[in-house]
Short mmCIF file of N, CA and C in Angstrom, two decimals:
data_model
loop_
_atom_site.label_atom_id
_atom_site.label_comp_id
_atom_site.label_asym_id
_atom_site.label_seq_id
_atom_site.Cartn_x
_atom_site.Cartn_y
_atom_site.Cartn_z
N MET A 18 0.86 -1.17 0.00
CA MET A 18 0.00 0.00 0.00
C MET A 18 0.90 1.23 0.00
N THR A 19 0.69 2.11 -0.92
CA THR A 19 1.50 3.31 -0.99
C THR A 19 0.79 4.47 -0.31
N GLU A 20 1.58 5.41 0.16
CA GLU A 20 1.00 6.56 0.85
C GLU A 20 0.10 7.35 -0.09
N GLY A 21 0.51 7.50 -1.34
CA GLY A 21 -0.29 8.26 -2.30
C GLY A 21 -1.68 7.67 -2.48
N ALA A 22 -1.77 6.34 -2.55
CA ALA A 22 -3.06 5.71 -2.74
C ALA A 22 -3.96 5.93 -1.52
N VAL A 23 -3.37 5.84 -0.35
CA VAL A 23 -4.16 6.05 0.87
C VAL A 23 -4.61 7.49 0.95
N ASN A 24 -3.71 8.43 0.66
CA ASN A 24 -4.05 9.85 0.75
C ASN A 24 -5.15 10.22 -0.23
N SER A 25 -5.09 9.71 -1.46
CA SER A 25 -6.11 10.08 -2.43
C SER A 25 -7.47 9.54 -2.00
N GLY A 26 -7.50 8.36 -1.38
CA GLY A 26 -8.76 7.83 -0.89
C GLY A 26 -9.33 8.68 0.22
N ALA A 27 -8.47 9.15 1.09
CA ALA A 27 -8.93 10.01 2.19
C ALA A 27 -9.48 11.32 1.64
N ALA A 28 -8.82 11.87 0.64
CA ALA A 28 -9.28 13.13 0.07
C ALA A 28 -10.63 12.95 -0.61
N GLU A 29 -10.82 11.82 -1.27
CA GLU A 29 -12.09 11.57 -1.94
C GLU A 29 -13.23 11.46 -0.94
N GLN A 30 -12.95 10.91 0.24
CA GLN A 30 -13.98 10.77 1.26
C GLN A 30 -14.24 12.07 2.00
N GLY A 31 -13.36 13.07 1.85
CA GLY A 31 -13.54 14.35 2.51
C GLY A 31 -13.22 14.31 4.00
N TRP A 32 -12.39 13.36 4.44
CA TRP A 32 -12.03 13.23 5.84
C TRP A 32 -11.01 14.30 6.22
N ALA A 33 -11.18 14.87 7.39
CA ALA A 33 -10.16 15.75 7.93
C ALA A 33 -9.04 14.86 8.44
N SER A 34 -7.81 15.32 8.32
CA SER A 34 -6.71 14.49 8.77
C SER A 34 -5.65 15.35 9.45
N THR A 35 -4.78 14.67 10.15
CA THR A 35 -3.65 15.31 10.81
C THR A 35 -2.41 14.46 10.58
N THR A 36 -1.27 15.09 10.56
CA THR A 36 -0.01 14.39 10.37
C THR A 36 0.83 14.53 11.63
N ILE A 37 1.48 13.44 12.01
CA ILE A 37 2.28 13.44 13.24
C ILE A 37 3.48 12.53 13.01
N ALA A 38 4.56 12.80 13.74
CA ALA A 38 5.77 11.97 13.65
C ALA A 38 6.35 11.79 15.04
N ASN A 39 7.15 10.74 15.18
CA ASN A 39 7.86 10.57 16.45
C ASN A 39 8.96 11.63 16.52
N PRO A 40 9.59 11.82 17.67
CA PRO A 40 10.57 12.89 17.81
C PRO A 40 11.75 12.81 16.84
N TYR A 41 12.03 11.63 16.32
CA TYR A 41 13.17 11.44 15.43
C TYR A 41 12.78 11.49 13.97
N GLY A 42 11.49 11.57 13.70
CA GLY A 42 11.00 11.62 12.33
C GLY A 42 11.10 10.30 11.59
N SER A 43 11.37 9.23 12.31
CA SER A 43 11.53 7.93 11.66
C SER A 43 10.21 7.19 11.49
N ILE A 44 9.16 7.65 12.17
CA ILE A 44 7.82 7.10 12.00
C ILE A 44 6.89 8.28 11.80
N LYS A 45 6.19 8.28 10.68
CA LYS A 45 5.27 9.38 10.37
C LYS A 45 3.91 8.79 10.05
N LEU A 46 2.86 9.43 10.56
CA LEU A 46 1.50 8.97 10.34
C LEU A 46 0.63 10.10 9.86
N ARG A 47 -0.34 9.75 9.06
CA ARG A 47 -1.43 10.66 8.72
C ARG A 47 -2.68 9.94 9.20
N THR A 48 -3.45 10.61 10.07
CA THR A 48 -4.60 9.97 10.69
C THR A 48 -5.86 10.82 10.52
N THR A 49 -6.99 10.18 10.76
CA THR A 49 -8.25 10.91 10.83
C THR A 49 -8.26 11.67 12.15
N GLU A 50 -9.27 12.49 12.36
CA GLU A 50 -9.38 13.22 13.63
C GLU A 50 -9.55 12.27 14.80
N GLN A 51 -10.01 11.06 14.55
CA GLN A 51 -10.19 10.07 15.61
C GLN A 51 -8.93 9.24 15.85
N GLY A 52 -7.87 9.48 15.10
CA GLY A 52 -6.63 8.75 15.28
C GLY A 52 -6.50 7.49 14.45
N ILE A 53 -7.40 7.29 13.52
CA ILE A 53 -7.33 6.10 12.66
C ILE A 53 -6.29 6.38 11.56
N PRO A 54 -5.30 5.50 11.43
CA PRO A 54 -4.23 5.77 10.45
C PRO A 54 -4.73 5.70 9.01
N LEU A 55 -4.34 6.71 8.24
CA LEU A 55 -4.63 6.75 6.80
C LEU A 55 -3.38 6.41 6.00
N ALA A 56 -2.23 6.80 6.53
CA ALA A 56 -0.95 6.53 5.87
C ALA A 56 0.11 6.38 6.95
N VAL A 57 1.01 5.44 6.75
CA VAL A 57 2.09 5.19 7.70
C VAL A 57 3.40 5.12 6.91
N LYS A 58 4.39 5.86 7.39
CA LYS A 58 5.71 5.81 6.77
C LYS A 58 6.71 5.47 7.88
N VAL A 59 7.44 4.37 7.69
CA VAL A 59 8.39 3.91 8.69
C VAL A 59 9.75 3.78 8.02
N ASP A 60 10.77 4.44 8.60
CA ASP A 60 12.12 4.31 8.08
C ASP A 60 12.58 2.86 8.22
N ALA A 61 13.43 2.43 7.32
CA ALA A 61 13.91 1.05 7.32
C ALA A 61 14.57 0.67 8.64
N ALA A 62 15.29 1.60 9.25
CA ALA A 62 15.97 1.30 10.51
C ALA A 62 14.98 0.92 11.61
N GLU A 63 13.79 1.47 11.57
CA GLU A 63 12.76 1.16 12.59
C GLU A 63 12.24 -0.26 12.46
N LEU A 64 12.36 -0.84 11.28
CA LEU A 64 11.83 -2.18 11.04
C LEU A 64 12.64 -3.27 11.75
N HIS A 65 13.79 -2.88 12.29
CA HIS A 65 14.62 -3.84 13.03
C HIS A 65 14.23 -3.90 14.50
N ARG A 66 13.31 -3.06 14.92
CA ARG A 66 12.85 -3.05 16.31
C ARG A 66 11.95 -4.25 16.57
N ASP A 67 11.74 -4.52 17.84
CA ASP A 67 10.79 -5.54 18.25
C ASP A 67 9.42 -5.13 17.71
N PRO A 68 8.71 -6.03 17.02
CA PRO A 68 7.41 -5.66 16.43
C PRO A 68 6.41 -5.10 17.44
N ALA A 69 6.41 -5.61 18.66
CA ALA A 69 5.47 -5.11 19.67
C ALA A 69 5.81 -3.67 20.05
N GLN A 70 7.09 -3.34 20.13
CA GLN A 70 7.50 -1.97 20.44
C GLN A 70 7.13 -1.03 19.31
N LEU A 71 7.36 -1.46 18.08
CA LEU A 71 7.02 -0.63 16.93
C LEU A 71 5.52 -0.40 16.86
N ALA A 72 4.74 -1.46 17.08
CA ALA A 72 3.28 -1.32 17.07
C ALA A 72 2.82 -0.39 18.19
N GLY A 73 3.44 -0.49 19.35
CA GLY A 73 3.10 0.39 20.47
C GLY A 73 3.39 1.84 20.14
N GLU A 74 4.50 2.09 19.47
CA GLU A 74 4.85 3.46 19.08
C GLU A 74 3.84 4.00 18.08
N VAL A 75 3.44 3.19 17.12
CA VAL A 75 2.43 3.64 16.14
C VAL A 75 1.11 3.92 16.85
N LEU A 76 0.71 3.07 17.76
CA LEU A 76 -0.53 3.28 18.50
C LEU A 76 -0.47 4.58 19.31
N ARG A 77 0.64 4.82 20.00
CA ARG A 77 0.78 6.06 20.78
C ARG A 77 0.72 7.29 19.88
N LEU A 78 1.31 7.20 18.70
CA LEU A 78 1.24 8.33 17.76
C LEU A 78 -0.19 8.55 17.29
N CYS A 79 -0.93 7.47 17.06
CA CYS A 79 -2.34 7.61 16.67
C CYS A 79 -3.14 8.28 17.77
N GLN A 80 -2.91 7.88 19.00
CA GLN A 80 -3.61 8.49 20.14
C GLN A 80 -3.23 9.95 20.30
N ARG A 81 -1.95 10.27 20.12
CA ARG A 81 -1.50 11.66 20.23
C ARG A 81 -2.12 12.51 19.12
N ALA A 82 -2.18 11.96 17.92
CA ALA A 82 -2.79 12.69 16.80
C ALA A 82 -4.27 12.97 17.08
N ALA A 83 -4.98 11.99 17.63
CA ALA A 83 -6.39 12.17 17.94
C ALA A 83 -6.57 13.25 19.01
N ALA A 84 -5.71 13.24 20.03
CA ALA A 84 -5.81 14.25 21.09
C ALA A 84 -5.55 15.64 20.54
N ARG A 85 -4.54 15.77 19.71
CA ARG A 85 -4.23 17.09 19.13
C ARG A 85 -5.33 17.56 18.18
N ALA A 86 -5.90 16.63 17.43
CA ALA A 86 -7.01 17.01 16.54
C ALA A 86 -8.22 17.44 17.35
N GLY A 87 -8.47 16.75 18.46
CA GLY A 87 -9.58 17.13 19.34
C GLY A 87 -9.36 18.51 19.94
N LEU A 88 -8.13 18.81 20.31
CA LEU A 88 -7.79 20.13 20.84
C LEU A 88 -8.00 21.20 19.79
N ALA A 89 -7.60 20.92 18.56
CA ALA A 89 -7.80 21.88 17.47
C ALA A 89 -9.28 22.13 17.23
N LYS A 90 -10.09 21.07 17.28
CA LYS A 90 -11.54 21.20 17.11
C LYS A 90 -12.12 22.04 18.25
N ARG A 91 -11.64 21.82 19.47
CA ARG A 91 -12.12 22.59 20.62
C ARG A 91 -11.81 24.09 20.42
N LYS A 92 -10.60 24.37 19.93
CA LYS A 92 -10.23 25.78 19.69
C LYS A 92 -11.11 26.40 18.62
N GLN A 93 -11.47 25.62 17.60
CA GLN A 93 -12.37 26.13 16.56
C GLN A 93 -13.72 26.49 17.17
N TYR A 94 -14.23 25.63 18.03
CA TYR A 94 -15.51 25.91 18.69
C TYR A 94 -15.43 27.13 19.59
N GLU A 95 -14.30 27.27 20.30
CA GLU A 95 -14.11 28.44 21.16
C GLU A 95 -14.14 29.73 20.34
N GLU A 96 -13.39 29.71 19.23
CA GLU A 96 -13.33 30.89 18.36
C GLU A 96 -14.69 31.21 17.75
N ALA A 97 -15.51 30.19 17.56
CA ALA A 97 -16.84 30.40 17.01
C ALA A 97 -17.82 30.91 18.07
N GLY A 98 -17.37 30.99 19.33
CA GLY A 98 -18.21 31.55 20.38
C GLY A 98 -18.97 30.56 21.22
N MET A 99 -18.62 29.29 21.16
CA MET A 99 -19.30 28.29 21.99
C MET A 99 -19.00 28.56 23.46
N SER A 100 -20.01 28.44 24.29
CA SER A 100 -19.85 28.71 25.72
C SER A 100 -18.99 27.64 26.39
N PRO A 101 -18.33 28.00 27.50
CA PRO A 101 -17.50 27.02 28.22
C PRO A 101 -18.30 25.79 28.67
N GLU A 102 -19.56 25.99 29.02
CA GLU A 102 -20.39 24.86 29.44
C GLU A 102 -20.60 23.88 28.28
N MET A 103 -20.88 24.42 27.12
CA MET A 103 -21.09 23.56 25.94
C MET A 103 -19.77 22.88 25.54
N LEU A 104 -18.67 23.61 25.61
CA LEU A 104 -17.36 23.02 25.31
C LEU A 104 -17.08 21.84 26.24
N ALA A 105 -17.41 22.00 27.50
CA ALA A 105 -17.17 20.92 28.45
C ALA A 105 -17.99 19.68 28.09
N ARG A 106 -19.18 19.89 27.56
CA ARG A 106 -20.05 18.76 27.18
C ARG A 106 -19.56 18.01 25.94
N THR A 107 -18.73 18.67 25.12
CA THR A 107 -18.25 18.00 23.91
C THR A 107 -17.30 16.85 24.22
N GLY A 108 -16.64 16.93 25.38
CA GLY A 108 -15.67 15.90 25.73
C GLY A 108 -14.34 16.08 25.02
N LEU A 109 -14.19 17.16 24.28
CA LEU A 109 -12.93 17.42 23.58
C LEU A 109 -11.86 17.82 24.60
N PRO A 110 -10.61 17.40 24.38
CA PRO A 110 -9.56 17.67 25.36
C PRO A 110 -9.19 19.15 25.42
N THR A 111 -8.72 19.56 26.60
CA THR A 111 -8.19 20.90 26.78
C THR A 111 -6.68 20.86 26.54
N GLU A 112 -6.06 22.03 26.49
CA GLU A 112 -4.60 22.07 26.35
C GLU A 112 -3.93 21.33 27.50
N ALA A 113 -4.46 21.51 28.70
CA ALA A 113 -3.90 20.83 29.87
C ALA A 113 -4.03 19.31 29.74
N ASP A 114 -5.16 18.84 29.23
CA ASP A 114 -5.35 17.39 29.03
C ASP A 114 -4.31 16.82 28.08
N VAL A 115 -4.12 17.50 26.95
CA VAL A 115 -3.17 17.02 25.94
C VAL A 115 -1.74 17.06 26.48
N ALA A 116 -1.39 18.16 27.14
CA ALA A 116 -0.04 18.26 27.71
C ALA A 116 0.21 17.16 28.74
N ARG A 117 -0.78 16.92 29.60
CA ARG A 117 -0.65 15.88 30.62
C ARG A 117 -0.47 14.51 29.97
N GLN A 118 -1.25 14.23 28.95
CA GLN A 118 -1.15 12.94 28.26
C GLN A 118 0.23 12.76 27.64
N GLU A 119 0.75 13.80 27.03
CA GLU A 119 2.05 13.70 26.37
C GLU A 119 3.17 13.54 27.38
N ILE A 120 3.07 14.19 28.54
CA ILE A 120 4.08 14.03 29.59
C ILE A 120 4.06 12.61 30.13
N VAL A 121 2.88 12.07 30.36
CA VAL A 121 2.76 10.70 30.86
C VAL A 121 3.35 9.72 29.85
N GLU A 122 3.06 9.92 28.56
CA GLU A 122 3.61 9.05 27.53
C GLU A 122 5.14 9.07 27.55
N GLU A 123 5.71 10.26 27.66
CA GLU A 123 7.16 10.39 27.66
C GLU A 123 7.78 9.69 28.87
N GLN A 124 7.10 9.73 30.00
CA GLN A 124 7.62 9.09 31.20
C GLN A 124 7.41 7.57 31.19
N ASP A 125 6.29 7.13 30.63
CA ASP A 125 5.93 5.71 30.67
C ASP A 125 6.59 4.85 29.59
N TYR A 126 6.96 5.46 28.49
CA TYR A 126 7.45 4.66 27.37
C TYR A 126 8.85 5.09 26.96
N ASP A 127 9.65 4.08 26.70
CA ASP A 127 11.00 4.32 26.21
C ASP A 127 10.91 4.47 24.70
N THR A 128 11.00 5.70 24.21
CA THR A 128 10.86 5.93 22.78
C THR A 128 12.19 6.30 22.13
N GLU A 129 13.29 6.06 22.85
CA GLU A 129 14.58 6.35 22.25
C GLU A 129 14.88 5.33 21.17
N PRO A 130 15.53 5.75 20.10
CA PRO A 130 15.82 4.82 19.01
C PRO A 130 16.80 3.74 19.43
N GLN A 131 16.71 2.59 18.77
CA GLN A 131 17.62 1.48 19.04
C GLN A 131 19.03 1.84 18.59
N SER A 132 19.13 2.66 17.57
CA SER A 132 20.41 3.08 17.04
C SER A 132 20.29 4.51 16.54
N TRP A 133 21.35 5.28 16.68
CA TRP A 133 21.34 6.65 16.18
C TRP A 133 21.71 6.69 14.70
N LEU A 134 22.11 5.55 14.14
CA LEU A 134 22.46 5.49 12.73
C LEU A 134 21.20 5.46 11.89
N ARG A 135 21.17 6.29 10.85
CA ARG A 135 20.01 6.34 9.97
C ARG A 135 20.50 6.29 8.53
N THR A 136 19.72 5.68 7.66
CA THR A 136 20.08 5.66 6.26
C THR A 136 19.81 7.04 5.65
N LEU A 137 20.67 7.45 4.78
CA LEU A 137 20.53 8.75 4.12
C LEU A 137 19.97 8.59 2.74
#
């Protein structure tokens, strides 16, 4: 499956999407606002990792993308004049929620690369 084929399908469906990468740029995802992956790009060096660790990293990136997309949607609603009470009812994350989630992820998971060597 190529990224271009996945992207064109997403565009045809009119889905909003977000792009996210791990800190090293070796894993990149394009997801729906709900965190469902539309395209995945993994550097060859990452394929040497334990499959469970790699899958866990992709899942965490999907969750992070969904949280950030939810935060962006919340900001859109705020700018449109939605009341704080209504915003609270949407269940969309706040900046504090997203920051807290990302700090917990960084503390709970070892996301350092197996090797600093990368193919050029």
